[in-house]
């Protein structure tokens, strides 16, 4: 083979270049370097639920392995789990649907990947609020879409539906919503969602609704946009068990979507993962069948932690409103640490040992802010509060 041929063949696909790597790795490296140098780090940079996986879920996973439920299962999900999802959607999300519109996927990330691939064509515009969960921009780009960003602050200022409407062009195909939102903790309430739903119907938009934090709202009940009039036929809702049941490493979630999108998602799953690990699905079945009040108890624990860290953060001269959902604070730190969020992250880490995520990781609209997770033990939050008091 000539040298010329080798260089042209041994190259990655150009499509692969549309995807990036998470910048959060850079923070982890910084934290590891400081830990190796003997410094104690107060870790608020993560995105993990703080409680351990509940026993009733762990037991179901173990039982499924012991009972040899370790073979190929239907690639769209095991029948009892699909049935439990139908019941859960009716009970908690006011979404009336059936198994034909549901597919089990490997967590929210996989559900989102498939949903963007199933909806966007080259050049389609996808509108979403910023700061946003970092992978979304890449998922849109990989599907050939063009990201159109709208700041959360503007949206909340003028009303989300009105702000969204201004950004709609002849190429706008899709609206991605994430309520409660990572990283802002913002929630779109019922009246906002009703207005957005009316707009989506009027302007014929597809909606991808990422409801990863559906069980973590502190002031109001969660509303699924797919439950609103006219939305079932145009909404792909992505659910995950990662945050609600501390199952981030088990990789299980589900997508609720109408045709013609569902057929594409089924083909994407079949040709990529060929379904979700069977024991993980039995774990999900146990989680969704639980009636012990586990989620209510957890929400109270998170609220306690939110209020603790919020007080300390505001006491240190940062500016932060109480997030209505999820488990992050995203304070404005400009007055004390300047507008460059990477510099601010490093300065706070040096001065207090607190690790956080620079807001810029979540898009330009995150500049001047730091994301701090309150999903950790009360001891760590006490330590963080003390460090912020001294700062
Ligand atoms: N959506 C949002 C907004 C998230 O923050 C996350 C995880 O951090 C996910 C989806 C995906 O979670 P997973 O793939 O663990 O289910």
XYZ file of C-alpha atoms and ligand atoms in Angstrom:
407
model
C 0.000 0.000 0.000
C 1.373 3.412 -0.888
C 2.006 5.898 1.851
C -0.609 8.184 0.380
C -3.282 5.508 0.660
C -2.370 4.768 4.257
C -2.818 8.347 5.317
C -6.177 8.685 3.608
C -7.513 5.368 4.988
C -6.258 5.555 8.543
C -8.320 8.523 9.554
C -11.472 8.747 11.642
C -14.822 9.599 10.084
C -15.468 13.295 9.635
C -18.804 12.680 11.361
C -16.870 11.741 14.503
C -15.419 15.229 14.634
C -18.861 16.632 15.375
C -18.670 15.174 18.878
C -16.618 16.577 21.747
C -15.367 15.227 25.056
C -16.686 16.472 28.364
C -14.583 19.297 29.757
C -15.498 18.082 33.220
C -12.580 15.635 32.841
C -10.236 18.647 33.113
C -11.729 19.463 36.509
C -11.370 15.892 37.682
C -7.677 16.008 36.700
C -7.214 19.230 38.642
C -8.903 17.683 41.690
C -6.781 14.519 41.426
C -3.570 16.543 41.138
C -4.444 18.531 44.257
C -5.433 15.383 46.170
C -2.120 13.778 45.167
C -0.353 16.872 46.508
C -1.989 16.184 49.892
C -4.753 18.806 49.738
C -8.203 17.908 51.070
C -10.876 18.628 48.459
C -14.552 19.312 49.179
C -16.150 17.759 46.137
C -19.179 19.621 44.829
C -18.378 19.150 41.136
C -20.206 15.865 40.601
C -23.550 14.952 39.098
C -24.348 11.843 41.127
C -27.247 11.283 43.510
C -25.869 11.105 47.075
C -27.885 8.128 48.470
C -26.799 4.566 47.819
C -28.947 2.536 45.426
C -32.019 1.408 47.415
C -31.946 -2.186 48.662
C -35.207 -3.092 46.923
C -33.567 -2.307 43.581
C -30.270 -4.013 44.361
C -32.099 -7.149 45.534
C -34.102 -7.339 42.295
C -30.924 -7.056 40.202
C -29.211 -9.784 42.253
C -32.274 -12.025 42.083
C -32.472 -11.739 38.301
C -28.856 -12.879 37.980
C -29.395 -15.754 40.438
C -32.466 -16.843 38.476
C -30.434 -16.897 35.251
C -32.291 -14.010 33.655
C -29.097 -13.191 31.812
C -29.966 -14.021 28.201
C -31.161 -11.961 25.257
C -34.373 -10.146 26.029
C -36.633 -8.284 23.563
C -34.511 -5.364 22.368
C -37.279 -2.862 23.234
C -37.540 -4.062 26.849
C -38.909 -6.940 28.939
C -42.718 -7.172 29.034
C -43.223 -6.654 32.807
C -41.070 -3.509 32.758
C -42.962 -2.045 29.777
C -46.203 -2.728 31.655
C -44.858 -1.041 34.805
C -43.760 1.972 32.740
C -47.257 2.331 31.226
C -48.734 2.353 34.752
C -46.108 4.793 36.076
C -46.656 7.206 33.161
C -50.410 7.259 33.839
C -49.958 7.641 37.607
C -47.132 10.154 37.839
C -46.907 11.916 34.475
C -50.559 11.986 33.341
C -49.352 10.421 30.087
C -51.889 7.884 28.813
C -50.086 5.533 26.480
C -49.313 1.878 25.781
C -46.305 -0.376 25.220
C -46.179 0.402 21.487
C -44.911 3.905 22.314
C -42.270 2.908 24.864
C -38.711 1.655 24.541
C -36.222 0.833 27.297
C -32.800 2.414 26.711
C -29.368 2.544 28.352
C -30.023 5.616 30.463
C -31.006 9.147 29.557
C -27.867 9.773 27.486
C -28.732 6.884 25.161
C -32.388 7.931 25.000
C -31.376 11.446 24.011
C -28.878 10.228 21.424
C -31.559 8.107 19.756
C -34.187 10.854 20.006
C -32.056 13.473 18.246
C -31.001 10.943 15.598
C -34.645 10.027 15.012
C -35.859 13.591 14.558
C -33.241 15.894 13.021
C -32.076 16.186 9.441
C -29.044 18.034 8.125
C -29.570 21.786 8.611
C -32.637 21.563 10.858
C -32.623 24.084 13.668
C -32.995 22.816 17.225
C -33.869 25.388 19.850
C -32.893 25.044 23.501
C -32.341 27.048 26.647
C -28.833 27.851 27.860
C -26.935 27.130 30.055
C -27.680 23.539 29.012
C -26.493 20.041 29.891
C -23.201 19.879 27.952
C -23.795 16.825 25.703
C -26.935 18.325 24.140
C -25.045 20.588 21.770
C -22.971 17.652 20.517
C -26.014 15.417 20.163
C -27.705 18.061 18.014
C -24.546 18.531 15.906
C -24.037 14.781 15.443
C -27.597 14.496 14.134
C -26.814 17.261 11.606
C -28.839 19.902 13.416
C -27.975 23.500 14.139
C -28.186 24.582 17.779
C -30.121 27.791 18.400
C -29.636 28.951 21.957
C -31.879 31.088 24.062
C -30.785 32.224 27.508
C -32.738 30.929 30.505
C -32.624 34.424 32.011
C -34.250 35.975 28.931
C -36.795 33.157 28.759
C -37.795 33.583 32.392
C -37.807 37.360 32.012
C -40.182 37.618 29.067
C -41.958 34.279 29.468
C -40.501 31.120 27.881
C -43.091 30.718 25.097
C -42.766 34.347 23.940
C -38.955 34.121 24.019
C -38.972 30.833 22.099
C -41.388 32.181 19.496
C -38.970 35.004 18.627
C -36.254 32.473 17.717
C -38.416 30.338 15.434
C -37.451 30.444 11.752
C -38.586 28.448 8.706
C -35.850 25.922 9.570
C -36.818 25.356 13.210
C -37.825 21.755 13.595
C -37.292 20.921 17.202
C -37.426 22.250 20.726
C -35.390 20.519 23.460
C -36.692 21.111 26.969
C -35.063 20.073 30.224
C -37.177 20.755 33.295
C -35.980 20.616 36.015
C -32.812 21.822 34.371
C -29.210 20.835 34.803
C -27.294 23.075 35.505
C -29.683 25.938 36.384
C -32.194 24.163 38.647
C -34.923 26.090 36.797
C -38.337 24.516 36.392
C -40.924 25.170 33.688
C -44.241 25.263 35.531
C -47.618 24.167 34.204
C -48.644 27.524 32.722
C -45.268 27.975 30.969
C -45.501 24.465 29.542
C -49.093 25.040 28.419
C -48.006 28.140 26.511
C -45.026 26.294 24.993
C -47.316 23.395 24.018
C -49.727 25.751 22.242
C -46.796 27.273 20.372
C -45.398 23.850 19.434
C -48.762 22.817 17.977
C -49.240 26.143 16.166
C -45.724 26.163 14.664
C -45.566 22.403 14.127
C -42.487 21.745 16.272
C -41.247 18.419 17.583
C -40.364 18.481 21.289
C -37.713 16.390 23.015
C -38.433 16.605 26.714
C -35.568 15.499 28.962
C -37.124 14.668 32.330
C -34.061 13.207 34.068
C -34.873 15.141 37.263
C -38.657 14.593 37.268
C -38.594 13.431 40.898
C -36.576 16.353 42.226
C -38.863 19.390 42.354
C -38.988 21.316 45.626
C -41.868 23.754 45.207
C -44.393 22.212 42.831
C -45.395 18.967 41.147
C -43.604 17.940 37.963
C -45.502 18.423 34.697
C -44.709 16.366 31.591
C -45.343 18.371 28.426
C -46.423 15.170 26.616
C -49.525 15.121 28.859
C -50.790 18.456 27.447
C -53.297 18.771 24.575
C -51.866 17.988 21.148
C -48.443 17.061 22.525
C -48.555 13.246 22.613
C -48.115 13.075 18.848
C -45.147 15.486 18.731
C -43.217 14.822 21.954
C -40.385 12.386 22.616
C -39.976 12.184 26.381
C -36.715 10.833 27.735
C -36.785 9.360 31.235
C -33.963 7.791 33.239
C -33.758 5.968 36.548
C -30.233 7.316 37.144
C -31.073 10.284 39.360
C -34.326 9.145 40.992
C -33.019 5.803 42.225
C -29.232 6.347 42.329
C -28.710 4.034 39.371
C -26.217 6.097 37.365
C -23.948 3.092 36.762
C -26.713 0.639 35.929
C -27.691 2.511 32.749
C -31.421 2.224 32.412
C -34.072 4.633 31.188
C -36.916 4.763 28.670
C -38.244 6.888 25.855
C -41.916 7.541 25.223
C -42.459 8.573 21.617
C -45.113 8.492 18.920
C -44.746 7.076 15.436
C -43.085 7.646 13.043
C -40.234 8.400 15.466
C -40.542 5.267 17.585
C -39.764 2.929 14.680
C -36.502 4.797 14.036
C -35.567 4.666 17.724
C -36.243 0.912 17.769
C -33.921 0.464 14.779
C -31.225 2.617 16.404
C -31.381 0.556 19.606
C -31.429 -2.742 17.750
C -28.394 -1.772 15.699
C -26.381 -0.260 18.537
C -26.876 -1.868 21.955
C -29.504 -4.469 20.984
C -31.302 -3.649 24.216
C -30.564 -3.034 27.853
C -28.909 -5.475 30.261
C -31.662 -7.791 31.531
C -30.729 -7.552 35.251
C -30.789 -3.756 34.944
C -34.338 -4.009 33.601
C -35.429 -6.109 36.597
C -33.896 -3.449 38.839
C -35.908 -0.792 36.990
C -39.050 -2.887 37.380
C -38.551 -3.030 41.159
C -37.896 0.736 41.284
C -40.999 1.691 39.296
C -43.177 -0.750 41.246
C -42.130 0.694 44.616
C -44.894 2.157 46.776
C -42.880 2.764 49.956
C -42.666 6.550 49.563
C -38.934 6.293 48.815
C -38.977 9.240 46.391
C -40.773 11.585 48.810
C -38.246 10.808 51.533
C -35.364 11.487 49.156
C -36.823 14.786 48.007
C -36.920 16.011 51.618
C -33.272 15.025 52.061
C -32.298 16.944 48.919
C -34.293 20.012 49.995
C -32.467 20.078 53.340
C -29.139 19.968 51.504
C -30.199 22.633 49.008
C -31.108 25.065 51.776
C -27.870 24.416 53.674
C -25.571 25.087 50.720
C -27.693 27.982 49.440
C -27.286 29.838 52.735
C -23.523 29.325 52.731
C -23.136 30.364 49.098
C -25.141 33.564 49.508
C -23.360 34.227 52.811
C -20.033 34.149 50.924
C -21.163 36.979 48.647
C -22.193 34.891 45.651
C -25.620 35.465 44.151
C -27.928 32.509 43.987
C -31.686 31.969 43.944
C -33.113 28.769 45.368
C -33.253 26.241 42.529
C -36.779 24.823 42.121
C -35.489 21.455 40.967
C -32.523 19.104 40.333
C -29.548 19.123 42.727
C -27.287 21.981 41.674
C -26.689 25.605 42.590
C -25.423 27.866 39.815
C -24.455 31.058 41.659
C -23.230 34.204 39.959
C -19.713 34.590 41.371
C -18.593 37.591 39.304
C -18.447 40.074 42.162
C -16.044 37.978 44.245
C -14.244 35.881 41.643
C -14.568 37.713 38.322
C -16.351 36.855 35.107
C -14.077 34.077 33.828
C -15.650 30.918 35.228
C -12.576 28.691 34.673
C -10.464 31.210 36.598
C -13.184 31.431 39.262
C -13.312 27.640 39.631
C -9.524 27.497 40.135
C -9.507 30.431 42.561
C -12.261 28.899 44.706
C -10.522 25.524 44.669
C -7.207 27.090 45.760
C -8.756 29.263 48.461
C -11.307 26.884 49.985
C -10.639 23.393 48.618
C -14.141 23.417 47.088
C -14.340 21.770 43.644
C -17.053 23.092 41.339
C -17.781 23.217 37.603
C -17.155 26.421 35.605
C -20.408 27.705 34.152
C -18.772 28.049 30.718
C -18.871 24.243 30.442
C -22.644 24.629 29.978
C -22.365 27.234 27.241
C -21.433 30.905 27.010
C -24.546 31.825 29.003
C -22.970 30.060 32.008
C -20.015 32.469 32.214
C -19.545 34.174 35.571
C -21.158 31.210 37.334
C -20.049 28.025 39.066
C -22.092 24.844 39.348
C -22.036 23.264 42.793
C -23.885 20.065 43.558
C -25.669 19.754 46.903
C -26.095 16.040 46.311
C -23.617 14.941 48.958
C -23.482 14.082 52.658
C -24.477 16.620 55.294
C -20.925 16.355 56.657
C -19.437 17.475 53.342
C -21.972 20.312 53.111
C -21.098 21.441 56.671
C -17.458 21.406 55.665
C -18.254 23.433 52.528
C -20.274 25.919 54.595
C -17.393 26.369 57.023
C -14.920 26.849 54.161
C -17.220 29.448 52.561
C -17.625 31.257 55.901
C -13.860 31.632 56.137
C -13.493 32.623 52.474
N -30.272 14.695 31.097
C -29.725 15.521 31.994
C -30.223 16.915 32.056
C -28.705 15.081 32.839
O -28.169 15.919 33.732
C -28.256 13.747 32.731
C -27.151 13.265 33.572
O -26.416 13.993 34.192
C -28.877 12.919 31.786
C -29.881 13.424 30.982
C -28.478 11.504 31.523
O -28.397 10.685 32.599
P -28.142 9.136 32.414
O -27.533 8.898 31.076
O -27.243 8.746 33.542
O -29.459 8.483 32.550
